[in-house]
mmCIF file of C-alpha atoms in Angstrom:
data_model
loop_
_atom_site.group_PDB
_atom_site.id
_atom_site.type_symbol
_atom_site.label_atom_id
_atom_site.label_comp_id
_atom_site.label_asym_id
_atom_site.label_seq_id
_atom_site.Cartn_x
_atom_site.Cartn_y
_atom_site.Cartn_z
ATOM 1 C CA MET A 1 -42.490 20.487 -43.149
ATOM 2 C CA LYS A 2 -39.159 18.505 -43.341
ATOM 3 C CA LEU A 3 -38.027 15.387 -41.607
ATOM 4 C CA GLU A 4 -35.027 16.321 -39.831
ATOM 5 C CA VAL A 5 -34.803 13.367 -37.336
ATOM 6 C CA ILE A 6 -35.530 9.924 -36.953
ATOM 7 C CA THR A 7 -35.316 7.627 -34.129
ATOM 8 C CA ILE A 8 -34.166 3.982 -34.422
ATOM 9 C CA PRO A 9 -33.737 1.461 -31.497
ATOM 10 C CA VAL A 10 -30.715 0.135 -30.460
ATOM 11 C CA ALA A 11 -29.915 -2.427 -27.938
ATOM 12 C CA ASP A 12 -26.181 -1.676 -27.540
ATOM 13 C CA PRO A 13 -25.167 1.911 -28.214
ATOM 14 C CA GLU A 14 -21.564 1.379 -28.420
ATOM 15 C CA ARG A 15 -22.180 -1.214 -30.905
ATOM 16 C CA ALA A 16 -24.328 1.074 -32.862
ATOM 17 C CA LYS A 17 -21.886 4.136 -32.323
ATOM 18 C CA ALA A 18 -18.804 2.021 -33.878
ATOM 19 C CA PHE A 19 -20.943 0.707 -36.828
ATOM 20 C CA TYR A 20 -22.465 3.769 -37.937
ATOM 21 C CA ALA A 21 -19.259 5.695 -37.577
ATOM 22 C CA GLY A 22 -17.541 2.982 -39.918
ATOM 23 C CA LEU A 23 -19.813 3.907 -42.562
ATOM 24 C CA GLY A 24 -18.422 7.144 -42.450
ATOM 25 C CA TRP A 25 -21.514 8.829 -40.986
ATOM 26 C CA ARG A 26 -21.006 11.892 -38.773
ATOM 27 C CA LEU A 27 -21.316 12.134 -35.494
ATOM 28 C CA ASP A 28 -23.471 15.109 -34.245
ATOM 29 C CA ALA A 29 -24.023 14.484 -30.835
ATOM 30 C CA ASP A 30 -23.024 12.134 -28.008
ATOM 31 C CA LEU A 31 -24.072 13.222 -24.773
ATOM 32 C CA VAL A 32 -26.505 12.861 -21.670
ATOM 33 C CA LEU A 33 -29.505 15.047 -21.567
ATOM 34 C CA GLY A 34 -31.873 14.935 -18.639
ATOM 35 C CA GLY A 35 -30.357 11.333 -17.451
ATOM 36 C CA SER A 36 -30.675 9.965 -21.306
ATOM 37 C CA ARG A 37 -28.111 9.523 -23.587
ATOM 38 C CA ALA A 38 -28.459 11.123 -26.843
ATOM 39 C CA ILE A 39 -26.009 9.711 -29.699
ATOM 40 C CA GLN A 40 -27.059 11.444 -33.077
ATOM 41 C CA PHE A 41 -25.381 10.343 -36.495
ATOM 42 C CA THR A 42 -26.069 12.340 -40.109
ATOM 43 C CA PRO A 43 -25.421 10.164 -43.195
ATOM 44 C CA PRO A 44 -23.131 12.145 -45.564
ATOM 45 C CA GLY A 45 -25.166 14.640 -47.809
ATOM 46 C CA SER A 46 -28.414 13.833 -45.778
ATOM 47 C CA LEU A 47 -30.624 16.630 -44.514
ATOM 48 C CA CYS A 48 -32.222 14.256 -42.350
ATOM 49 C CA SER A 49 -30.285 12.913 -39.058
ATOM 50 C CA ILE A 50 -30.533 9.673 -36.639
ATOM 51 C CA HIS A 51 -31.057 9.289 -33.100
ATOM 52 C CA PHE A 52 -30.774 6.161 -31.531
ATOM 53 C CA GLY A 53 -33.490 5.103 -29.105
ATOM 54 C CA ILE A 54 -31.463 3.282 -26.492
ATOM 55 C CA GLY A 55 -33.080 0.896 -24.559
ATOM 56 C CA SER A 56 -35.960 0.607 -26.970
ATOM 57 C CA PRO A 57 -36.608 -2.871 -28.007
ATOM 58 C CA PRO A 58 -34.975 -3.403 -31.233
ATOM 59 C CA THR A 59 -36.891 -4.272 -34.674
ATOM 60 C CA PRO A 60 -37.614 -7.660 -34.991
ATOM 61 C CA GLU A 61 -35.662 -9.648 -37.348
ATOM 62 C CA GLY A 62 -37.133 -9.712 -40.597
ATOM 63 C CA THR A 63 -38.656 -6.504 -40.215
ATOM 64 C CA PRO A 64 -39.701 -5.060 -43.575
ATOM 65 C CA PRO A 65 -36.575 -1.997 -44.232
ATOM 66 C CA GLY A 66 -38.422 1.267 -43.557
ATOM 67 C CA LEU A 67 -35.629 3.742 -43.693
ATOM 68 C CA PHE A 68 -34.805 4.937 -47.050
ATOM 69 C CA LEU A 69 -31.245 6.243 -48.137
ATOM 70 C CA ILE A 70 -31.205 8.098 -51.141
ATOM 71 C CA VAL A 71 -28.161 7.518 -53.373
ATOM 72 C CA THR A 72 -27.344 8.672 -57.071
ATOM 73 C CA ASP A 73 -25.281 5.410 -57.973
ATOM 74 C CA ILE A 74 -26.961 2.308 -56.090
ATOM 75 C CA GLU A 75 -24.197 0.045 -57.143
ATOM 76 C CA LYS A 76 -21.476 2.425 -56.120
ATOM 77 C CA ALA A 77 -23.057 2.720 -52.830
ATOM 78 C CA ARG A 78 -23.731 -1.205 -52.091
ATOM 79 C CA ALA A 79 -20.424 -1.555 -53.041
ATOM 80 C CA ASP A 80 -19.123 1.016 -50.433
ATOM 81 C CA LEU A 81 -21.323 -0.546 -47.647
ATOM 82 C CA ILE A 82 -20.198 -4.354 -48.574
ATOM 83 C CA ALA A 83 -16.254 -2.911 -48.550
ATOM 84 C CA ARG A 84 -17.310 -1.849 -45.120
ATOM 85 C CA GLY A 85 -18.276 -5.193 -43.745
ATOM 86 C CA VAL A 86 -22.215 -4.627 -44.017
ATOM 87 C CA GLU A 87 -24.428 -7.504 -45.786
ATOM 88 C CA VAL A 88 -26.293 -5.802 -48.350
ATOM 89 C CA GLY A 89 -28.770 -7.706 -50.044
ATOM 90 C CA PRO A 90 -28.814 -8.023 -54.028
ATOM 91 C CA ILE A 91 -29.895 -4.861 -56.080
ATOM 92 C CA PHE A 92 -33.841 -5.405 -57.296
ATOM 93 C CA HIS A 93 -36.163 -3.357 -58.899
ATOM 94 C CA ARG A 94 -39.996 -2.954 -59.095
ATOM 95 C CA THR A 95 -41.854 -4.223 -62.363
ATOM 96 C CA ALA A 96 -45.639 -4.249 -63.035
ATOM 97 C CA ASP A 97 -45.307 -8.024 -62.400
ATOM 98 C CA GLY A 98 -43.693 -7.572 -58.870
ATOM 99 C CA VAL A 99 -40.004 -7.706 -58.208
ATOM 100 C CA ALA A 100 -37.232 -8.132 -60.234
ATOM 101 C CA ASP A 101 -33.615 -8.820 -60.088
ATOM 102 C CA GLY A 102 -30.984 -5.955 -60.772
ATOM 103 C CA PRO A 103 -31.068 -2.233 -60.876
ATOM 104 C CA ASP A 104 -34.193 -1.040 -63.108
ATOM 105 C CA PRO A 105 -32.757 -1.577 -66.831
ATOM 106 C CA ASP A 106 -33.447 2.034 -67.779
ATOM 107 C CA ARG A 107 -32.181 3.421 -64.446
ATOM 108 C CA ASN A 108 -35.317 5.148 -63.721
ATOM 109 C CA SER A 109 -35.144 7.480 -60.516
ATOM 110 C CA TYR A 110 -36.968 5.827 -57.389
ATOM 111 C CA ASN A 111 -36.850 2.197 -58.727
ATOM 112 C CA SER A 112 -33.747 0.417 -58.117
ATOM 113 C CA LEU A 113 -32.705 -0.791 -54.413
ATOM 114 C CA ALA A 114 -31.165 -2.612 -51.992
ATOM 115 C CA ALA A 115 -31.859 -3.789 -48.706
ATOM 116 C CA TRP A 116 -29.299 -4.024 -45.386
ATOM 117 C CA SER A 117 -29.665 -4.158 -41.934
ATOM 118 C CA ASP A 118 -27.579 -2.578 -38.873
ATOM 119 C CA PRO A 119 -26.676 -5.196 -35.894
ATOM 120 C CA ASP A 120 -29.889 -4.514 -33.987
ATOM 121 C CA GLY A 121 -31.700 -5.506 -36.975
ATOM 122 C CA ASN A 122 -33.087 -2.333 -38.233
ATOM 123 C CA GLY A 123 -34.074 -2.302 -41.829
ATOM 124 C CA TRP A 124 -32.550 0.007 -44.572
ATOM 125 C CA LEU A 125 -33.289 0.519 -48.078
ATOM 126 C CA LEU A 126 -31.071 1.953 -50.725
ATOM 127 C CA GLN A 127 -32.882 3.875 -53.464
ATOM 128 C CA GLU A 128 -31.277 5.084 -56.374
ATOM 129 C CA ILE A 129 -32.506 8.773 -57.399
ATOM 130 C CA VAL A 130 -30.967 10.477 -60.229
ATOM 131 C CA ASN A 131 -33.555 12.913 -61.351
ATOM 132 C CA ARG A 132 -35.720 13.888 -58.502
ATOM 133 C CA LEU A 133 -39.595 14.411 -58.668
ATOM 134 C CA PRO A 134 -40.795 18.204 -58.585
ATOM 135 C CA GLY A 135 -40.472 19.943 -55.731
ATOM 136 C CA ARG A 136 -37.687 17.349 -54.284
ATOM 137 C CA ILE A 137 -34.599 19.622 -55.060
ATOM 138 C CA ASP A 138 -31.706 19.286 -52.552
ATOM 139 C CA SER A 139 -32.209 22.503 -50.378
ATOM 140 C CA GLY A 140 -28.420 21.861 -49.555
ATOM 141 C CA ILE A 141 -27.877 23.147 -52.625
ATOM 142 C CA THR A 142 -30.163 25.745 -53.441
ATOM 143 C CA SER A 143 -32.686 27.167 -51.038
ATOM 144 C CA TYR A 144 -34.338 30.593 -51.190
ATOM 145 C CA SER A 145 -36.405 32.072 -48.143
ATOM 146 C CA SER A 146 -38.888 34.368 -49.985
ATOM 147 C CA VAL A 147 -39.707 35.188 -53.798
ATOM 148 C CA ALA A 148 -37.706 38.005 -53.518
ATOM 149 C CA ASP A 149 -34.577 36.351 -52.535
ATOM 150 C CA LEU A 150 -34.926 33.881 -55.700
ATOM 151 C CA ALA A 151 -35.643 37.253 -58.003
ATOM 152 C CA ASN A 152 -32.596 39.023 -56.347
ATOM 153 C CA ALA A 153 -30.402 35.980 -57.169
ATOM 154 C CA MET A 154 -31.891 35.789 -60.579
ATOM 155 C CA ARG A 155 -30.759 39.683 -61.304
ATOM 156 C CA ARG A 156 -27.309 38.799 -60.222
ATOM 157 C CA ALA A 157 -27.149 35.381 -62.171
ATOM 158 C CA SER A 158 -28.409 37.676 -65.289
ATOM 159 C CA GLU A 159 -25.744 40.595 -64.757
ATOM 160 C CA ALA A 160 -23.054 37.994 -64.676
ATOM 161 C CA HIS A 161 -24.577 35.674 -67.689
ATOM 162 C CA GLY A 162 -24.316 39.170 -69.810
ATOM 163 C CA GLU A 163 -20.682 39.539 -68.698
ATOM 164 C CA HIS A 164 -20.090 36.038 -69.803
ATOM 165 C CA GLU A 165 -21.777 36.734 -73.201
ATOM 166 C CA LYS A 166 -19.672 39.803 -73.992
ATOM 167 C CA ARG A 167 -16.433 37.612 -73.061
ATOM 168 C CA THR A 168 -17.346 34.863 -75.237
ATOM 169 C CA GLY A 169 -18.824 37.454 -78.036
ATOM 170 C CA GLN A 170 -22.154 35.335 -78.939
ATOM 171 C CA ALA A 171 -25.519 34.771 -77.562
ATOM 172 C CA ASP A 172 -25.657 31.644 -75.239
ATOM 173 C CA ALA A 173 -28.709 29.528 -75.982
ATOM 174 C CA ASN A 174 -28.055 27.323 -72.907
ATOM 175 C CA TRP A 175 -28.322 30.355 -70.533
ATOM 176 C CA PRO A 176 -31.200 28.416 -67.963
ATOM 177 C CA ASP A 177 -28.049 25.849 -67.080
ATOM 178 C CA TRP A 178 -25.634 28.524 -66.828
ATOM 179 C CA TYR A 179 -28.011 30.609 -64.723
ATOM 180 C CA ALA A 180 -28.612 27.297 -62.460
ATOM 181 C CA THR A 181 -25.150 26.414 -62.037
ATOM 182 C CA TYR A 182 -24.308 30.281 -61.517
ATOM 183 C CA MET A 183 -27.187 30.512 -58.277
ATOM 184 C CA ALA A 184 -26.635 27.144 -56.751
ATOM 185 C CA SER A 185 -22.610 27.570 -56.764
ATOM 186 C CA GLU A 186 -23.560 31.231 -55.208
ATOM 187 C CA GLN A 187 -25.240 29.531 -52.617
ATOM 188 C CA SER A 188 -23.162 26.802 -51.618
ATOM 189 C CA GLY A 189 -19.706 29.114 -51.882
ATOM 190 C CA ALA A 190 -18.385 27.221 -54.792
ATOM 191 C CA GLU A 191 -16.381 28.896 -57.926
ATOM 192 C CA PRO A 192 -19.287 30.487 -60.092
ATOM 193 C CA PRO A 193 -19.343 29.605 -63.927
ATOM 194 C CA LYS A 194 -17.087 32.215 -65.538
#
């Protein structure tokens, strides 16, 4: 199972549309289906989209944020939102004693956060993740539909890596990184390593 769409309530669809477009999010749809208006946005780099629940009562002010936006640099992401006119709370992190100000001192993934809300009071959390937990690889970069597909990709990487070692004239002790880069670039359409 993959979470692909969430619905958030809004009181004013035009205000919500302008707000999220102003954040640089991609507008996927704005259409009428069965007498109801459907507006969908996707944040940059996200595999999950947002539908607006038009006419639903907005989340009460002060409701704890429940929608996580994953970022690799929380300070940069927070500054970007602020530059776009969003009021973002200070960065904080969790400790054994509760919550402390600022990003996690060791920049541990999943532990640096910052809260903000949209005009309808829907709460969001920025969460910094640099190294994901096992099983949380971005399938937008690499995805194989079967073991056979993965094995074939590894064979192609092996063949290309053999040519790489011939060109350099030496064994590559860092071959796992080379394979990973090759396989990810092959799937994303990027230029593979030489």
